Amino acid sequence: MVKTIIRIIKSFTLWELFAGLLLTGKYFWKRKFTVQFPEEKTPVSPRFRGLHALRRYPNGEERCIACKLCEAVCPALAITIDSEQRADGSRRTKSYEIDLFKCIYCGMCEEACPVDSIVLTDMSHYHIAERGENILTKEKLLAIGDKYEEQIAAAREEEGRYR
Amino acid sequence: MAKIEIDGKEVETLQGETIIQAADRIGAYIPRFCYHHKLSIAGNCRMCLVEVEKAPKALPACATPVAEGMKVFTKTAKAMEAQKAVMEFLLINHPLDCPICDQGGQCELQDLSMGFGADTSGFIEIKRAVPNPDLGPLIATDMTRCIHCTRCVRFEEEIAGQRELGAMFRGEHMEITTYVKHTVKSELSGNAIDVCPVGALTSKPFRFKARAWELTQTGSIAPHDCLGSNINLGTLRQELLRVTPRENEAINEIWLADRDRFSYVGVHSSERVLLPMIKKNGEWQKVSWQQAFEVALESLQKVLNKSGAESFGALVSPSATCEEHYLLQAFMRGIGSNNIDHRLRQQDFSDQQAAPLMPTLGVNINDIPLQNAILLIGSNIQKDQPIAGLKVRQATLKGTKVFAVNQLDYHFNFKVAEKLIVKPKQMVVALASIAKALSILTNQDHAAKTLFADVVVSAEAKAIAEQLCAAEKATILFGLQACNHSQAGLLRQLAALIAELSGKTLGFLSEGSNAQGAWLAGCVPHRRAGGQLLIKPGLNAAEMFQQQLAAYLLLGIEPELDCADSTQALTALKQAECVIALTAFVTDRMKEYATVILPIATFGETSGTFINITGEWQSFSGVVSPQGEARPAWKVLRVLGNVFQLEGFNYVASEEVLEQLRQIAATKVFSVKKNPLATFAIGPVDDNHLQRITEVPIYSIDSLVRQSEPLQVMQQNEKLTALRVNKHTAEKLHLKAKQMVTVKQVGSLTMPVEIDERVPAGCVLIMGGIKETVPLGAAQGLVEVLG
């Protein structure tokens, strides 16, 4: 009986509506945490595993020596490497391809690399519009490395303490 | 024998065994680097240190002979500590560059450092670096990685028989290198790559191509000599990248000739035919298989209608598979021609009716080292069949006497007790004098006694005869030079007579990898498959070119290089109306004479069977797809049979063809009449003319080898295009070394003179099987030298 009366009073005084508006009002005055993507970005951990890159030494020489350890360790078989002897006698890759559809971003390739050549950048904003774009070739990977070298180096620097 | 205990397990040991051998037999693992079961014991790496009861220090298991009651412990703290310490020492100067090392993944040092290495080293000083000697086009060197186990040195010295590598300097400065900047020339040098436990010696053609772990290994059979060495083919993503030996104690043990190991490079040659080609109005056109078969049918049918099947001949490589041999002869006989042959370099076919079903060695390959005496007749066994050469060498090391009757004084890597080096025309006399000596010696009332009335027995012949007779076990090996001799039939009869008189076995060494299969499958003009005699034999290889047929079918050969008479072959082919060439490689000369070129698969791309010299049938499968539009030759022949609407060409797999051949071989009873020597006369001695001797260099024997770039580089420095004479002949002709002279045979050719003491007086040695000497003509002939 009492319960019914309270319910009727709540219904006619729009109690629930005001309670809801109160919550809205509380957040209306609070500090906002919406990130205005793409103008704004959320902070990313230096351990984040995003798009792959191949790095170079400061003198411009590519780091990769075609040891194929990343290819061997890759659990998704996403990496395909062809190696050769370059004209100067050094061991280099003829082709280095990563299939982004196969890759599971586990970062084992980076762990296996003896020369810190293959790395995962913090880039996560990319898309694949055409068939075939999912294959990252050696040229693309080196270009990504060149573009983000600063970030890559900084992240490795920071993480170096824990390795 | 002595009973010892290894890790608590009792072992019955053999006389003279060391601990490591006993441990290997029972599967107790002892780490090692310098110890190799096929090489002598060096005991210099110290990795195999084990604890022995009552011994104050750990002992090297490889160099410690077993003694009664010895108690060995391989896993105790003392042994492990010693092994770990040695490992640390070995890694002091090792660069640890595994990521760029081709040995990575198959490296004994890598494996053992996982088991016995520490993750840090007490050594903080600078590591040493060692310059890399150039060992030629086959072996890549990274000597900084070397741990001085000296396996390669011992291999070269003990197995290959050529002291080409050695250790220079002492202690930390020790280096493995060649003696004064020589390259390694041994025909077995590639095995040094296999015995090297680290990445100091690696394969140059394979360098940086792939990792050991990603290669797919498939067993196969080596395609270049009659022993049929067992091999593994390493493939990655449909590409043949490596050939390594497969252990077979009965044939090649763990070794492999360089020719078999590195010929695979030829598979990727730029001269591969990728599409069928036809000649139209003098221009070569690439066409579809359908069109190519149509043209082949049309042009061949025209010839057959005009001049009959007798004017059509087929020549096939002795290295083709049994299936190909069988189908080719079925095709030829289906068309109505018996003109088919695989004996391309032979000149004398007079005794073919009496030939056995197929040439065989007479003894097992493994029995060669057990012989007490070996007589080589016209054989350069070391270069022609390197693995057989290795066995002969093993024999000589055990004290076997080797005798040679040759037309060239080969520098063998084994000791030859007695040799008769004679002019080609004198080969028969040399053998006759041995036979005569034998008949006198054994005092047999044999026809031979009267046969050789005019023959003078030389001191060497007498010595050979005596020692051959005295030997408990002996074998006579009839080699390729004798087989391709212009009096081969007579030589064979004489060899058989020598075998009969001395009571020893006679064995033949044959050309290519499957001459046995060719004989059995009926790729000879006088016999069908299974050896069934034909009443009217066809033309043999030499006659086919002499009689200039109207049409030819070539399977896997370049006749100007693979046949006895290069110029005669070229003239015959050029005048022919139709030449159908089934080939994997196309050369400019082939484009001159061929009408249709059908691309066939080569080594590693086709399934098939080889029968080796001991009669072993060894099948193998294709491991990569043929390049371009090329197809396995057996398939091409099968379709060719269909195109000509012949009966029984409906095979689906090569195994079906093989099954058919097996059935024929099993059911057909083979018998031949004996063909003993009836008459013998010494021919007139011709001292006024220069006699040409031809040798086919080891890396020119077939088209695959000729296409293999590293092997060709190997013989580039050998000065192949040269007129070789001995000092005596050179003086007589007023020739000086390096002087350019014009040599006239059928055609003429200008080449430098080389002084070569292997050549008998009155003879010149000119290489065959190479492009440069094609214009000269027949392998045995008279030449003129114009200053």
JSON list of C-alpha atoms in Angstrom, two decimals, chain B residues 459-606:
[
{"chain": "B", "resi": 459, "resn": "ALA", "atom": "CA", "xyz": [109.02, -55.87, -67.67]},
{"chain": "B", "resi": 460, "resn": "GLU", "atom": "CA", "xyz": [106.04, -53.84, -66.42]},
{"chain": "B", "resi": 461, "resn": "ALA", "atom": "CA", "xyz": [103.57, -56.23, -68.00]},
{"chain": "B", "resi": 462, "resn": "LYS", "atom": "CA", "xyz": [105.32, -59.13, -66.35]},
{"chain": "B", "resi": 463, "resn": "ALA", "atom": "CA", "xyz": [105.31, -57.38, -62.98]},
{"chain": "B", "resi": 464, "resn": "ILE", "atom": "CA", "xyz": [101.61, -56.57, -63.29]},
{"chain": "B", "resi": 465, "resn": "ALA", "atom": "CA", "xyz": [100.80, -60.13, -64.29]},
{"chain": "B", "resi": 466, "resn": "GLU", "atom": "CA", "xyz": [102.78, -61.58, -61.40]},
{"chain": "B", "resi": 467, "resn": "GLN", "atom": "CA", "xyz": [101.27, -59.36, -58.75]},
{"chain": "B", "resi": 468, "resn": "LEU", "atom": "CA", "xyz": [97.77, -59.71, -60.16]},
{"chain": "B", "resi": 469, "resn": "CYS", "atom": "CA", "xyz": [98.07, -63.47, -59.98]},
{"chain": "B", "resi": 470, "resn": "ALA", "atom": "CA", "xyz": [99.57, -63.42, -56.52]},
{"chain": "B", "resi": 471, "resn": "ALA", "atom": "CA", "xyz": [96.80, -61.22, -55.10]},
{"chain": "B", "resi": 472, "resn": "GLU", "atom": "CA", "xyz": [94.21, -63.13, -53.14]},
{"chain": "B", "resi": 473, "resn": "LYS", "atom": "CA", "xyz": [91.42, -60.77, -54.13]},
{"chain": "B", "resi": 474, "resn": "ALA", "atom": "CA", "xyz": [91.80, -58.63, -57.21]},
{"chain": "B", "resi": 475, "resn": "THR", "atom": "CA", "xyz": [89.62, -56.85, -59.69]},
{"chain": "B", "resi": 476, "resn": "ILE", "atom": "CA", "xyz": [90.12, -55.43, -63.14]},
{"chain": "B", "resi": 477, "resn": "LEU", "atom": "CA", "xyz": [88.33, -52.15, -63.81]},
{"chain": "B", "resi": 478, "resn": "PHE", "atom": "CA", "xyz": [87.62, -51.22, -67.39]},
{"chain": "B", "resi": 479, "resn": "GLY", "atom": "CA", "xyz": [87.31, -47.45, -67.58]},
{"chain": "B", "resi": 480, "resn": "LEU", "atom": "CA", "xyz": [85.77, -44.85, -69.83]},
{"chain": "B", "resi": 481, "resn": "GLN", "atom": "CA", "xyz": [88.88, -44.15, -71.91]},
{"chain": "B", "resi": 482, "resn": "ALA", "atom": "CA", "xyz": [89.06, -47.83, -72.81]},
{"chain": "B", "resi": 483, "resn": "CYS", "atom": "CA", "xyz": [85.33, -47.97, -73.46]},
{"chain": "B", "resi": 484, "resn": "ASN", "atom": "CA", "xyz": [85.55, -45.00, -75.84]},
{"chain": "B", "resi": 485, "resn": "HIS", "atom": "CA", "xyz": [88.71, -46.28, -77.53]},
{"chain": "B", "resi": 486, "resn": "SER", "atom": "CA", "xyz": [88.69, -46.95, -81.25]},
{"chain": "B", "resi": 487, "resn": "GLN", "atom": "CA", "xyz": [89.48, -50.61, -80.54]},
{"chain": "B", "resi": 488, "resn": "ALA", "atom": "CA", "xyz": [87.22, -50.92, -77.52]},
{"chain": "B", "resi": 489, "resn": "GLY", "atom": "CA", "xyz": [85.85, -54.30, -78.59]},
{"chain": "B", "resi": 490, "resn": "LEU", "atom": "CA", "xyz": [89.29, -55.83, -78.77]},
{"chain": "B", "resi": 491, "resn": "LEU", "atom": "CA", "xyz": [90.25, -54.21, -75.47]},
{"chain": "B", "resi": 492, "resn": "ARG", "atom": "CA", "xyz": [87.19, -55.72, -73.82]},
{"chain": "B", "resi": 493, "resn": "GLN", "atom": "CA", "xyz": [88.06, -59.16, -75.16]},
{"chain": "B", "resi": 494, "resn": "LEU", "atom": "CA", "xyz": [91.62, -58.79, -73.92]},
{"chain": "B", "resi": 495, "resn": "ALA", "atom": "CA", "xyz": [90.43, -57.60, -70.52]},
{"chain": "B", "resi": 496, "resn": "ALA", "atom": "CA", "xyz": [88.12, -60.61, -70.31]},
{"chain": "B", "resi": 497, "resn": "LEU", "atom": "CA", "xyz": [91.03, -62.85, -71.24]},
{"chain": "B", "resi": 498, "resn": "ILE", "atom": "CA", "xyz": [93.22, -61.30, -68.53]},
{"chain": "B", "resi": 499, "resn": "ALA", "atom": "CA", "xyz": [90.42, -61.84, -66.03]},
{"chain": "B", "resi": 500, "resn": "GLU", "atom": "CA", "xyz": [90.03, -65.44, -67.14]},
{"chain": "B", "resi": 501, "resn": "LEU", "atom": "CA", "xyz": [93.75, -66.23, -67.06]},
{"chain": "B", "resi": 502, "resn": "SER", "atom": "CA", "xyz": [94.29, -64.65, -63.69]},
{"chain": "B", "resi": 503, "resn": "GLY", "atom": "CA", "xyz": [91.00, -65.85, -62.25]},
{"chain": "B", "resi": 504, "resn": "LYS", "atom": "CA", "xyz": [90.00, -62.36, -61.11]},
{"chain": "B", "resi": 505, "resn": "THR", "atom": "CA", "xyz": [86.81, -60.38, -61.59]},
{"chain": "B", "resi": 506, "resn": "LEU", "atom": "CA", "xyz": [86.33, -57.91, -64.42]},
{"chain": "B", "resi": 507, "resn": "GLY", "atom": "CA", "xyz": [84.24, -54.79, -63.83]},
{"chain": "B", "resi": 508, "resn": "PHE", "atom": "CA", "xyz": [83.17, -51.95, -66.06]},
{"chain": "B", "resi": 509, "resn": "LEU", "atom": "CA", "xyz": [82.80, -48.29, -65.27]},
{"chain": "B", "resi": 510, "resn": "SER", "atom": "CA", "xyz": [80.22, -46.66, -67.50]},
{"chain": "B", "resi": 511, "resn": "GLU", "atom": "CA", "xyz": [79.50, -43.23, -68.85]},
{"chain": "B", "resi": 512, "resn": "GLY", "atom": "CA", "xyz": [76.82, -41.00, -67.32]},
{"chain": "B", "resi": 513, "resn": "SER", "atom": "CA", "xyz": [74.59, -41.88, -64.42]},
{"chain": "B", "resi": 514, "resn": "ASN", "atom": "CA", "xyz": [72.38, -44.46, -66.05]},
{"chain": "B", "resi": 515, "resn": "ALA", "atom": "CA", "xyz": [74.08, -46.33, -68.88]},
{"chain": "B", "resi": 516, "resn": "GLN", "atom": "CA", "xyz": [72.83, -49.48, -67.14]},
{"chain": "B", "resi": 517, "resn": "GLY", "atom": "CA", "xyz": [69.26, -48.26, -67.46]},
{"chain": "B", "resi": 518, "resn": "ALA", "atom": "CA", "xyz": [69.84, -47.43, -71.11]},
{"chain": "B", "resi": 519, "resn": "TRP", "atom": "CA", "xyz": [71.11, -50.94, -71.85]},
{"chain": "B", "resi": 520, "resn": "LEU", "atom": "CA", "xyz": [68.29, -52.57, -69.93]},
{"chain": "B", "resi": 521, "resn": "ALA", "atom": "CA", "xyz": [65.56, -50.36, -71.39]},
{"chain": "B", "resi": 522, "resn": "GLY", "atom": "CA", "xyz": [66.78, -51.09, -74.90]},
{"chain": "B", "resi": 523, "resn": "CYS", "atom": "CA", "xyz": [68.38, -47.79, -75.86]},
{"chain": "B", "resi": 524, "resn": "VAL", "atom": "CA", "xyz": [70.78, -49.73, -78.07]},
{"chain": "B", "resi": 525, "resn": "PRO", "atom": "CA", "xyz": [70.23, -50.50, -81.74]},
{"chain": "B", "resi": 526, "resn": "HIS", "atom": "CA", "xyz": [70.49, -54.27, -81.44]},
{"chain": "B", "resi": 527, "resn": "ARG", "atom": "CA", "xyz": [68.37, -55.11, -78.42]},
{"chain": "B", "resi": 528, "resn": "ARG", "atom": "CA", "xyz": [64.87, -54.48, -77.18]},
{"chain": "B", "resi": 529, "resn": "ALA", "atom": "CA", "xyz": [64.02, -53.65, -73.59]},
{"chain": "B", "resi": 530, "resn": "GLY", "atom": "CA", "xyz": [65.13, -56.49, -71.34]},
{"chain": "B", "resi": 531, "resn": "GLY", "atom": "CA", "xyz": [67.95, -57.44, -73.69]},
{"chain": "B", "resi": 532, "resn": "GLN", "atom": "CA", "xyz": [65.86, -59.29, -76.29]},
{"chain": "B", "resi": 533, "resn": "LEU", "atom": "CA", "xyz": [67.96, -59.55, -79.45]},
{"chain": "B", "resi": 534, "resn": "LEU", "atom": "CA", "xyz": [66.81, -57.98, -82.68]},
{"chain": "B", "resi": 535, "resn": "ILE", "atom": "CA", "xyz": [67.38, -59.87, -85.88]},
{"chain": "B", "resi": 536, "resn": "LYS", "atom": "CA", "xyz": [68.11, -56.76, -87.85]},
{"chain": "B", "resi": 537, "resn": "PRO", "atom": "CA", "xyz": [69.89, -54.24, -85.64]},
{"chain": "B", "resi": 538, "resn": "GLY", "atom": "CA", "xyz": [69.58, -50.53, -86.30]},
{"chain": "B", "resi": 539, "resn": "LEU", "atom": "CA", "xyz": [72.35, -48.00, -86.61]},
{"chain": "B", "resi": 540, "resn": "ASN", "atom": "CA", "xyz": [74.58, -47.21, -83.67]},
{"chain": "B", "resi": 541, "resn": "ALA", "atom": "CA", "xyz": [75.56, -43.74, -82.54]},
{"chain": "B", "resi": 542, "resn": "ALA", "atom": "CA", "xyz": [78.54, -43.46, -84.87]},
{"chain": "B", "resi": 543, "resn": "GLU", "atom": "CA", "xyz": [76.74, -44.89, -87.91]},
{"chain": "B", "resi": 544, "resn": "MET", "atom": "CA", "xyz": [73.82, -42.55, -87.44]},
{"chain": "B", "resi": 545, "resn": "PHE", "atom": "CA", "xyz": [76.10, -39.61, -88.09]},
{"chain": "B", "resi": 546, "resn": "GLN", "atom": "CA", "xyz": [78.20, -41.33, -90.76]},
{"chain": "B", "resi": 547, "resn": "GLN", "atom": "CA", "xyz": [75.15, -42.20, -92.83]},
{"chain": "B", "resi": 548, "resn": "GLN", "atom": "CA", "xyz": [73.60, -38.75, -92.49]},
{"chain": "B", "resi": 549, "resn": "LEU", "atom": "CA", "xyz": [70.00, -39.59, -91.71]},
{"chain": "B", "resi": 550, "resn": "ALA", "atom": "CA", "xyz": [67.07, -37.42, -92.70]},
{"chain": "B", "resi": 551, "resn": "ALA", "atom": "CA", "xyz": [65.68, -36.98, -89.20]},
{"chain": "B", "resi": 552, "resn": "TYR", "atom": "CA", "xyz": [67.08, -37.07, -85.64]},
{"chain": "B", "resi": 553, "resn": "LEU", "atom": "CA", "xyz": [65.61, -37.01, -82.21]},
{"chain": "B", "resi": 554, "resn": "LEU", "atom": "CA", "xyz": [67.97, -35.81, -79.45]},
{"chain": "B", "resi": 555, "resn": "LEU", "atom": "CA", "xyz": [67.22, -36.32, -75.77]},
{"chain": "B", "resi": 556, "resn": "GLY", "atom": "CA", "xyz": [69.19, -34.23, -73.31]},
{"chain": "B", "resi": 557, "resn": "ILE", "atom": "CA", "xyz": [72.36, -33.96, -75.34]},
{"chain": "B", "resi": 558, "resn": "GLU", "atom": "CA", "xyz": [74.43, -31.48, -77.31]},
{"chain": "B", "resi": 559, "resn": "PRO", "atom": "CA", "xyz": [75.86, -33.87, -79.95]},
{"chain": "B", "resi": 560, "resn": "GLU", "atom": "CA", "xyz": [78.79, -31.65, -80.91]},
{"chain": "B", "resi": 561, "resn": "LEU", "atom": "CA", "xyz": [80.04, -31.88, -77.33]},
{"chain": "B", "resi": 562, "resn": "ASP", "atom": "CA", "xyz": [78.68, -35.22, -76.17]},
{"chain": "B", "resi": 563, "resn": "CYS", "atom": "CA", "xyz": [79.52, -37.40, -79.17]},
{"chain": "B", "resi": 564, "resn": "ALA", "atom": "CA", "xyz": [82.76, -38.96, -80.32]},
{"chain": "B", "resi": 565, "resn": "ASP", "atom": "CA", "xyz": [83.03, -37.01, -83.56]},
{"chain": "B", "resi": 566, "resn": "SER", "atom": "CA", "xyz": [81.98, -33.40, -83.20]},
{"chain": "B", "resi": 567, "resn": "THR", "atom": "CA", "xyz": [82.27, -32.28, -86.82]},
{"chain": "B", "resi": 568, "resn": "GLN", "atom": "CA", "xyz": [80.61, -35.36, -88.23]},
{"chain": "B", "resi": 569, "resn": "ALA", "atom": "CA", "xyz": [77.73, -34.88, -85.79]},
{"chain": "B", "resi": 570, "resn": "LEU", "atom": "CA", "xyz": [77.33, -31.24, -86.77]},
{"chain": "B", "resi": 571, "resn": "THR", "atom": "CA", "xyz": [77.42, -31.95, -90.52]},
{"chain": "B", "resi": 572, "resn": "ALA", "atom": "CA", "xyz": [74.89, -34.74, -90.19]},
{"chain": "B", "resi": 573, "resn": "LEU", "atom": "CA", "xyz": [72.55, -32.66, -88.07]},
{"chain": "B", "resi": 574, "resn": "LYS", "atom": "CA", "xyz": [72.79, -29.64, -90.35]},
{"chain": "B", "resi": 575, "resn": "GLN", "atom": "CA", "xyz": [71.88, -31.62, -93.47]},
{"chain": "B", "resi": 576, "resn": "ALA", "atom": "CA", "xyz": [68.96, -33.36, -91.73]},
{"chain": "B", "resi": 577, "resn": "GLU", "atom": "CA", "xyz": [65.49, -32.25, -92.69]},
{"chain": "B", "resi": 578, "resn": "CYS", "atom": "CA", "xyz": [64.09, -32.61, -89.23]},
{"chain": "B", "resi": 579, "resn": "VAL", "atom": "CA", "xyz": [65.83, -32.49, -85.84]},
{"chain": "B", "resi": 580, "resn": "ILE", "atom": "CA", "xyz": [63.65, -32.71, -82.76]},
{"chain": "B", "resi": 581, "resn": "ALA", "atom": "CA", "xyz": [65.63, -31.71, -79.70]},
{"chain": "B", "resi": 582, "resn": "LEU", "atom": "CA", "xyz": [64.31, -32.49, -76.24]},
{"chain": "B", "resi": 583, "resn": "THR", "atom": "CA", "xyz": [66.59, -30.37, -74.16]},
{"chain": "B", "resi": 584, "resn": "ALA", "atom": "CA", "xyz": [66.76, -28.29, -71.01]},
{"chain": "B", "resi": 585, "resn": "PHE", "atom": "CA", "xyz": [69.36, -25.88, -72.37]},
{"chain": "B", "resi": 586, "resn": "VAL", "atom": "CA", "xyz": [69.57, -24.27, -75.76]},
{"chain": "B", "resi": 587, "resn": "THR", "atom": "CA", "xyz": [72.84, -23.25, -77.33]},
{"chain": "B", "resi": 588, "resn": "ASP", "atom": "CA", "xyz": [73.54, -21.24, -80.46]},
{"chain": "B", "resi": 589, "resn": "ARG", "atom": "CA", "xyz": [74.77, -24.33, -82.25]},
{"chain": "B", "resi": 590, "resn": "MET", "atom": "CA", "xyz": [71.56, -26.14, -81.41]},
{"chain": "B", "resi": 591, "resn": "LYS", "atom": "CA", "xyz": [69.58, -23.30, -82.94]},
{"chain": "B", "resi": 592, "resn": "GLU", "atom": "CA", "xyz": [71.49, -23.84, -86.17]},
{"chain": "B", "resi": 593, "resn": "TYR", "atom": "CA", "xyz": [70.42, -27.44, -86.69]},
{"chain": "B", "resi": 594, "resn": "ALA", "atom": "CA", "xyz": [67.24, -28.05, -84.71]},
{"chain": "B", "resi": 595, "resn": "THR", "atom": "CA", "xyz": [63.75, -27.87, -86.20]},
{"chain": "B", "resi": 596, "resn": "VAL", "atom": "CA", "xyz": [61.76, -28.11, -82.98]},
{"chain": "B", "resi": 597, "resn": "ILE", "atom": "CA", "xyz": [63.07, -27.56, -79.46]},
{"chain": "B", "resi": 598, "resn": "LEU", "atom": "CA", "xyz": [61.00, -29.09, -76.69]},
{"chain": "B", "resi": 599, "resn": "PRO", "atom": "CA", "xyz": [61.95, -27.87, -73.20]},
{"chain": "B", "resi": 600, "resn": "ILE", "atom": "CA", "xyz": [62.40, -30.68, -70.69]},
{"chain": "B", "resi": 601, "resn": "ALA", "atom": "CA", "xyz": [62.83, -30.68, -66.95]},
{"chain": "B", "resi": 602, "resn": "THR", "atom": "CA", "xyz": [66.29, -31.13, -65.57]},
{"chain": "B", "resi": 603, "resn": "PHE", "atom": "CA", "xyz": [67.89, -32.38, -62.35]},
{"chain": "B", "resi": 604, "resn": "GLY", "atom": "CA", "xyz": [65.59, -32.06, -59.36]},
{"chain": "B", "resi": 605, "resn": "GLU", "atom": "CA", "xyz": [62.56, -31.31, -61.49]},
{"chain": "B", "resi": 606, "resn": "THR", "atom": "CA", "xyz": [61.71, -34.77, -62.72]}
]
